[in-house]
């Protein structure tokens, strides 16, 4: 229901933005009609701000216990972007966040793969050293330490948090991880 309401309100605000730019036919109190084709910048900005507020309210109403589908928000952002494009904002402004997000995702994927390769190498080295020295207890402790470092430092720096068997609110029971804000690595 909230999604449909957002869709309707965003559609209405988008139409009002366009009307503010191209004008519309109005009916006078005497029943006659007249066209108004004057740019109404104040109404445009008011409706554009309303679009942003609608999207923000939708996001703020979501919670861990009550997640919301992303499609209605994507629709609101798309309508907002169209309005910016319509009045001549550059593609740099209209598409703010799009290419940066894709570049960041690609970079993050490469970083993640680098860390996985380094982790595998460290695990193999610790295990092989333990086998060679016949000190499997020390090797097991080192492997567990490397696993903890991955969970506590490496993955959070890449925006991934391992739940590690803990039951936490908002975590999909089929997943042992969730996204988080990237954190600085602890030296």
PDB file of C-alpha atoms in Angstrom:
ATOM      1  CA  UNK A   1       0.000   0.000   0.000  1.00  0.00           C
ATOM      2  CA  UNK A   2       2.832   2.431   0.876  1.00  0.00           C
ATOM      3  CA  UNK A   3       4.519   1.544  -2.397  1.00  0.00           C
ATOM      4  CA  UNK A   4       1.403   2.372  -4.415  1.00  0.00           C
ATOM      5  CA  UNK A   5       0.972   5.617  -2.506  1.00  0.00           C
ATOM      6  CA  UNK A   6       4.585   6.589  -3.229  1.00  0.00           C
ATOM      7  CA  UNK A   7       4.126   5.707  -6.897  1.00  0.00           C
ATOM      8  CA  UNK A   8       0.979   7.874  -7.143  1.00  0.00           C
ATOM      9  CA  UNK A   9       2.488  10.825  -5.272  1.00  0.00           C
ATOM     10  CA  UNK A  10       5.699  10.712  -7.314  1.00  0.00           C
ATOM     11  CA  UNK A  11       3.737  10.520 -10.567  1.00  0.00           C
ATOM     12  CA  UNK A  12       1.605  13.477  -9.501  1.00  0.00           C
ATOM     13  CA  UNK A  13       4.616  15.585  -8.467  1.00  0.00           C
ATOM     14  CA  UNK A  14       6.390  14.721 -11.723  1.00  0.00           C
ATOM     15  CA  UNK A  15       3.366  15.919 -13.690  1.00  0.00           C
ATOM     16  CA  UNK A  16       3.203  19.127 -11.652  1.00  0.00           C
ATOM     17  CA  UNK A  17       6.895  19.744 -12.377  1.00  0.00           C
ATOM     18  CA  UNK A  18       6.254  19.474 -16.102  1.00  0.00           C
ATOM     19  CA  UNK A  19       3.156  21.665 -15.858  1.00  0.00           C
ATOM     20  CA  UNK A  20       5.211  24.305 -14.063  1.00  0.00           C
ATOM     21  CA  UNK A  21       7.592  24.342 -17.015  1.00  0.00           C
ATOM     22  CA  UNK A  22       5.188  24.188 -19.957  1.00  0.00           C
ATOM     23  CA  UNK A  23       2.061  25.724 -18.524  1.00  0.00           C
ATOM     24  CA  UNK A  24      -1.461  24.387 -18.560  1.00  0.00           C
ATOM     25  CA  UNK A  25      -4.946  25.419 -19.437  1.00  0.00           C
ATOM     26  CA  UNK A  26      -6.830  26.851 -16.461  1.00  0.00           C
ATOM     27  CA  UNK A  27     -10.533  27.463 -15.953  1.00  0.00           C
ATOM     28  CA  UNK A  28     -11.587  30.872 -14.677  1.00  0.00           C
ATOM     29  CA  UNK A  29     -14.432  31.395 -12.222  1.00  0.00           C
ATOM     30  CA  UNK A  30     -16.695  32.453 -15.091  1.00  0.00           C
ATOM     31  CA  UNK A  31     -16.123  29.109 -16.863  1.00  0.00           C
ATOM     32  CA  UNK A  32     -13.836  30.474 -19.558  1.00  0.00           C
ATOM     33  CA  UNK A  33     -10.488  28.831 -20.118  1.00  0.00           C
ATOM     34  CA  UNK A  34      -7.151  30.369 -20.724  1.00  0.00           C
ATOM     35  CA  UNK A  35      -3.731  28.990 -21.322  1.00  0.00           C
ATOM     36  CA  UNK A  36      -0.861  29.807 -19.057  1.00  0.00           C
ATOM     37  CA  UNK A  37       2.449  29.134 -20.736  1.00  0.00           C
ATOM     38  CA  UNK A  38       4.717  30.985 -18.377  1.00  0.00           C
ATOM     39  CA  UNK A  39       7.569  29.231 -16.593  1.00  0.00           C
ATOM     40  CA  UNK A  40       6.627  28.800 -12.930  1.00  0.00           C
ATOM     41  CA  UNK A  41      10.021  28.194 -11.339  1.00  0.00           C
ATOM     42  CA  UNK A  42       8.742  28.363  -7.774  1.00  0.00           C
ATOM     43  CA  UNK A  43       6.194  25.593  -8.385  1.00  0.00           C
ATOM     44  CA  UNK A  44       8.810  23.504 -10.162  1.00  0.00           C
ATOM     45  CA  UNK A  45      11.249  23.767  -7.243  1.00  0.00           C
ATOM     46  CA  UNK A  46       8.437  23.088  -4.756  1.00  0.00           C
ATOM     47  CA  UNK A  47       7.442  19.870  -6.561  1.00  0.00           C
ATOM     48  CA  UNK A  48      11.059  18.820  -7.083  1.00  0.00           C
ATOM     49  CA  UNK A  49      11.661  19.233  -3.356  1.00  0.00           C
ATOM     50  CA  UNK A  50       8.486  17.267  -2.674  1.00  0.00           C
ATOM     51  CA  UNK A  51       9.834  14.434  -4.860  1.00  0.00           C
ATOM     52  CA  UNK A  52      13.012  14.338  -2.788  1.00  0.00           C
ATOM     53  CA  UNK A  53      11.019  14.442   0.452  1.00  0.00           C
ATOM     54  CA  UNK A  54       8.766  11.580  -0.693  1.00  0.00           C
ATOM     55  CA  UNK A  55      11.769   9.389  -1.445  1.00  0.00           C
ATOM     56  CA  UNK A  56      13.418  10.276   1.844  1.00  0.00           C
ATOM     57  CA  UNK A  57      10.253   9.531   3.826  1.00  0.00           C
ATOM     58  CA  UNK A  58       9.980   6.152   2.106  1.00  0.00           C
ATOM     59  CA  UNK A  59      13.545   5.271   3.059  1.00  0.00           C
ATOM     60  CA  UNK A  60      13.170   6.522   6.625  1.00  0.00           C
ATOM     61  CA  UNK A  61      10.023   4.441   7.152  1.00  0.00           C
ATOM     62  CA  UNK A  62      11.960   1.260   6.376  1.00  0.00           C
ATOM     63  CA  UNK A  63      13.577  -0.653   9.192  1.00  0.00           C
ATOM     64  CA  UNK A  64      15.374  -3.893   9.790  1.00  0.00           C
ATOM     65  CA  UNK A  65      12.090  -5.401  10.929  1.00  0.00           C
ATOM     66  CA  UNK A  66      10.086  -3.865   8.079  1.00  0.00           C
ATOM     67  CA  UNK A  67      12.197  -3.757   4.929  1.00  0.00           C
ATOM     68  CA  UNK A  68      10.811  -2.049   1.857  1.00  0.00           C
ATOM     69  CA  UNK A  69      11.086  -2.975  -1.814  1.00  0.00           C
ATOM     70  CA  UNK A  70      13.616  -0.877  -3.696  1.00  0.00           C
ATOM     71  CA  UNK A  71      11.645  -0.493  -6.920  1.00  0.00           C
ATOM     72  CA  UNK A  72       9.356   2.343  -5.710  1.00  0.00           C
ATOM     73  CA  UNK A  73      12.403   4.314  -4.586  1.00  0.00           C
ATOM     74  CA  UNK A  74      14.161   3.658  -7.909  1.00  0.00           C
ATOM     75  CA  UNK A  75      11.044   4.985  -9.643  1.00  0.00           C
ATOM     76  CA  UNK A  76      11.093   8.150  -7.500  1.00  0.00           C
ATOM     77  CA  UNK A  77      14.789   8.699  -8.197  1.00  0.00           C
ATOM     78  CA  UNK A  78      14.227   8.194 -11.930  1.00  0.00           C
ATOM     79  CA  UNK A  79      11.408  10.787 -11.997  1.00  0.00           C
ATOM     80  CA  UNK A  80      13.610  13.188 -10.014  1.00  0.00           C
ATOM     81  CA  UNK A  81      16.489  12.661 -12.467  1.00  0.00           C
ATOM     82  CA  UNK A  82      14.161  13.267 -15.445  1.00  0.00           C
ATOM     83  CA  UNK A  83      13.111  16.602 -13.979  1.00  0.00           C
ATOM     84  CA  UNK A  84      16.739  17.662 -13.547  1.00  0.00           C
ATOM     85  CA  UNK A  85      17.463  16.615 -17.123  1.00  0.00           C
ATOM     86  CA  UNK A  86      14.381  18.467 -18.369  1.00  0.00           C
ATOM     87  CA  UNK A  87      15.624  21.806 -17.032  1.00  0.00           C
ATOM     88  CA  UNK A  88      19.111  21.338 -18.433  1.00  0.00           C
ATOM     89  CA  UNK A  89      21.264  19.953 -15.652  1.00  0.00           C
ATOM     90  CA  UNK A  90      24.340  18.222 -17.007  1.00  0.00           C
ATOM     91  CA  UNK A  91      24.508  14.439 -17.144  1.00  0.00           C
ATOM     92  CA  UNK A  92      27.139  14.677 -14.389  1.00  0.00           C
ATOM     93  CA  UNK A  93      24.453  16.057 -12.056  1.00  0.00           C
ATOM     94  CA  UNK A  94      21.516  14.067 -13.430  1.00  0.00           C
ATOM     95  CA  UNK A  95      23.393  10.784 -13.136  1.00  0.00           C
ATOM     96  CA  UNK A  96      25.170  11.560  -9.879  1.00  0.00           C
ATOM     97  CA  UNK A  97      26.030   8.340  -8.118  1.00  0.00           C
ATOM     98  CA  UNK A  98      25.337   6.017 -11.027  1.00  0.00           C
ATOM     99  CA  UNK A  99      28.769   5.654 -12.612  1.00  0.00           C
ATOM    100  CA  UNK A 100      30.533   6.162  -9.294  1.00  0.00           C
ATOM    101  CA  UNK A 101      28.549   3.325  -7.766  1.00  0.00           C
ATOM    102  CA  UNK A 102      29.315   1.019 -10.674  1.00  0.00           C
ATOM    103  CA  UNK A 103      33.004   1.911 -10.608  1.00  0.00           C
ATOM    104  CA  UNK A 104      33.053   1.435  -6.834  1.00  0.00           C
ATOM    105  CA  UNK A 105      31.308  -1.932  -7.130  1.00  0.00           C
ATOM    106  CA  UNK A 106      33.854  -3.086  -9.698  1.00  0.00           C
ATOM    107  CA  UNK A 107      36.703  -1.858  -7.515  1.00  0.00           C
ATOM    108  CA  UNK A 108      35.141  -3.473  -4.444  1.00  0.00           C
ATOM    109  CA  UNK A 109      34.803  -6.786  -6.277  1.00  0.00           C
ATOM    110  CA  UNK A 110      38.486  -6.693  -7.243  1.00  0.00           C
ATOM    111  CA  UNK A 111      39.433  -5.794  -3.655  1.00  0.00           C
ATOM    112  CA  UNK A 112      37.295  -8.629  -2.335  1.00  0.00           C
ATOM    113  CA  UNK A 113      38.866 -11.131  -4.716  1.00  0.00           C
ATOM    114  CA  UNK A 114      42.361  -9.914  -3.753  1.00  0.00           C
ATOM    115  CA  UNK A 115      41.528 -10.420  -0.077  1.00  0.00           C
ATOM    116  CA  UNK A 116      40.081 -13.892  -0.718  1.00  0.00           C
ATOM    117  CA  UNK A 117      43.251 -14.906  -2.573  1.00  0.00           C
ATOM    118  CA  UNK A 118      45.452 -13.535   0.243  1.00  0.00           C
ATOM    119  CA  UNK A 119      43.304 -15.304   2.854  1.00  0.00           C
ATOM    120  CA  UNK A 120      43.559 -18.618   1.004  1.00  0.00           C
ATOM    121  CA  UNK A 121      47.321 -18.238   0.744  1.00  0.00           C
ATOM    122  CA  UNK A 122      47.649 -17.455   4.476  1.00  0.00           C
ATOM    123  CA  UNK A 123      45.441 -20.433   5.447  1.00  0.00           C
ATOM    124  CA  UNK A 124      47.436 -22.792   3.231  1.00  0.00           C
ATOM    125  CA  UNK A 125      50.712 -21.511   4.624  1.00  0.00           C
ATOM    126  CA  UNK A 126      49.587 -21.880   8.254  1.00  0.00           C
ATOM    127  CA  UNK A 127      48.239 -25.361   7.635  1.00  0.00           C
ATOM    128  CA  UNK A 128      51.308 -26.577   5.753  1.00  0.00           C
ATOM    129  CA  UNK A 129      53.630 -25.156   8.441  1.00  0.00           C
ATOM    130  CA  UNK A 130      51.615 -26.984  11.107  1.00  0.00           C
ATOM    131  CA  UNK A 131      51.814 -30.258   9.183  1.00  0.00           C
ATOM    132  CA  UNK A 132      55.558 -29.870   8.629  1.00  0.00           C
ATOM    133  CA  UNK A 133      56.265 -29.037  12.276  1.00  0.00           C
ATOM    134  CA  UNK A 134      53.722 -31.597  13.521  1.00  0.00           C
ATOM    135  CA  UNK A 135      52.291 -28.832  15.745  1.00  0.00           C
ATOM    136  CA  UNK A 136      48.674 -29.006  14.612  1.00  0.00           C
ATOM    137  CA  UNK A 137      47.385 -27.149  17.678  1.00  0.00           C
ATOM    138  CA  UNK A 138      49.491 -24.072  16.853  1.00  0.00           C
ATOM    139  CA  UNK A 139      48.433 -24.338  13.198  1.00  0.00           C
ATOM    140  CA  UNK A 140      44.755 -24.575  14.186  1.00  0.00           C
ATOM    141  CA  UNK A 141      45.105 -21.488  16.421  1.00  0.00           C
ATOM    142  CA  UNK A 142      46.758 -19.568  13.585  1.00  0.00           C
ATOM    143  CA  UNK A 143      44.020 -20.573  11.134  1.00  0.00           C
ATOM    144  CA  UNK A 144      41.337 -19.484  13.609  1.00  0.00           C
ATOM    145  CA  UNK A 145      43.185 -16.184  14.111  1.00  0.00           C
ATOM    146  CA  UNK A 146      43.250 -15.624  10.348  1.00  0.00           C
ATOM    147  CA  UNK A 147      39.500 -16.380  10.183  1.00  0.00           C
ATOM    148  CA  UNK A 148      38.842 -13.845  12.956  1.00  0.00           C
ATOM    149  CA  UNK A 149      40.962 -11.226  11.160  1.00  0.00           C
ATOM    150  CA  UNK A 150      38.920 -11.819   7.997  1.00  0.00           C
ATOM    151  CA  UNK A 151      35.659 -11.428   9.944  1.00  0.00           C
ATOM    152  CA  UNK A 152      36.701  -8.494  12.154  1.00  0.00           C
ATOM    153  CA  UNK A 153      38.986  -6.394   9.941  1.00  0.00           C
ATOM    154  CA  UNK A 154      39.233  -7.381   6.288  1.00  0.00           C
ATOM    155  CA  UNK A 155      35.603  -7.905   5.258  1.00  0.00           C
ATOM    156  CA  UNK A 156      34.211  -4.917   7.229  1.00  0.00           C
ATOM    157  CA  UNK A 157      36.736  -2.700   5.411  1.00  0.00           C
ATOM    158  CA  UNK A 158      35.075  -3.911   2.186  1.00  0.00           C
ATOM    159  CA  UNK A 159      31.526  -3.330   3.446  1.00  0.00           C
ATOM    160  CA  UNK A 160      30.695  -6.909   4.458  1.00  0.00           C
ATOM    161  CA  UNK A 161      29.920  -8.125   7.966  1.00  0.00           C
ATOM    162  CA  UNK A 162      29.938 -11.817   8.822  1.00  0.00           C
ATOM    163  CA  UNK A 163      27.291 -12.857  11.316  1.00  0.00           C
ATOM    164  CA  UNK A 164      29.422 -15.871  12.273  1.00  0.00           C
ATOM    165  CA  UNK A 165      26.670 -18.036  13.722  1.00  0.00           C
ATOM    166  CA  UNK A 166      25.139 -15.254  15.802  1.00  0.00           C
ATOM    167  CA  UNK A 167      21.435 -14.663  15.488  1.00  0.00           C
ATOM    168  CA  UNK A 168      20.985 -10.966  14.805  1.00  0.00           C
ATOM    169  CA  UNK A 169      17.914  -8.899  14.046  1.00  0.00           C
ATOM    170  CA  UNK A 170      17.430  -8.241  10.385  1.00  0.00           C
ATOM    171  CA  UNK A 171      19.816 -10.905   9.132  1.00  0.00           C
ATOM    172  CA  UNK A 172      18.442 -13.287   6.552  1.00  0.00           C
ATOM    173  CA  UNK A 173      18.476 -16.684   8.228  1.00  0.00           C
ATOM    174  CA  UNK A 174      19.832 -18.181   5.005  1.00  0.00           C
ATOM    175  CA  UNK A 175      22.849 -15.854   4.987  1.00  0.00           C
ATOM    176  CA  UNK A 176      25.822 -15.671   7.285  1.00  0.00           C
ATOM    177  CA  UNK A 177      26.675 -12.122   6.159  1.00  0.00           C
ATOM    178  CA  UNK A 178      25.167  -8.702   5.582  1.00  0.00           C
ATOM    179  CA  UNK A 179      26.307  -5.454   4.024  1.00  0.00           C
ATOM    180  CA  UNK A 180      27.663  -2.712   6.269  1.00  0.00           C
ATOM    181  CA  UNK A 181      29.307   0.673   5.888  1.00  0.00           C
ATOM    182  CA  UNK A 182      32.953   0.118   4.978  1.00  0.00           C
ATOM    183  CA  UNK A 183      35.171   0.616   8.007  1.00  0.00           C
ATOM    184  CA  UNK A 184      38.825   1.445   8.337  1.00  0.00           C
ATOM    185  CA  UNK A 185      41.046  -1.539   8.976  1.00  0.00           C
ATOM    186  CA  UNK A 186      42.452  -1.817  12.449  1.00  0.00           C
ATOM    187  CA  UNK A 187      46.265  -1.780  12.172  1.00  0.00           C
TER     188      UNK A 187
END
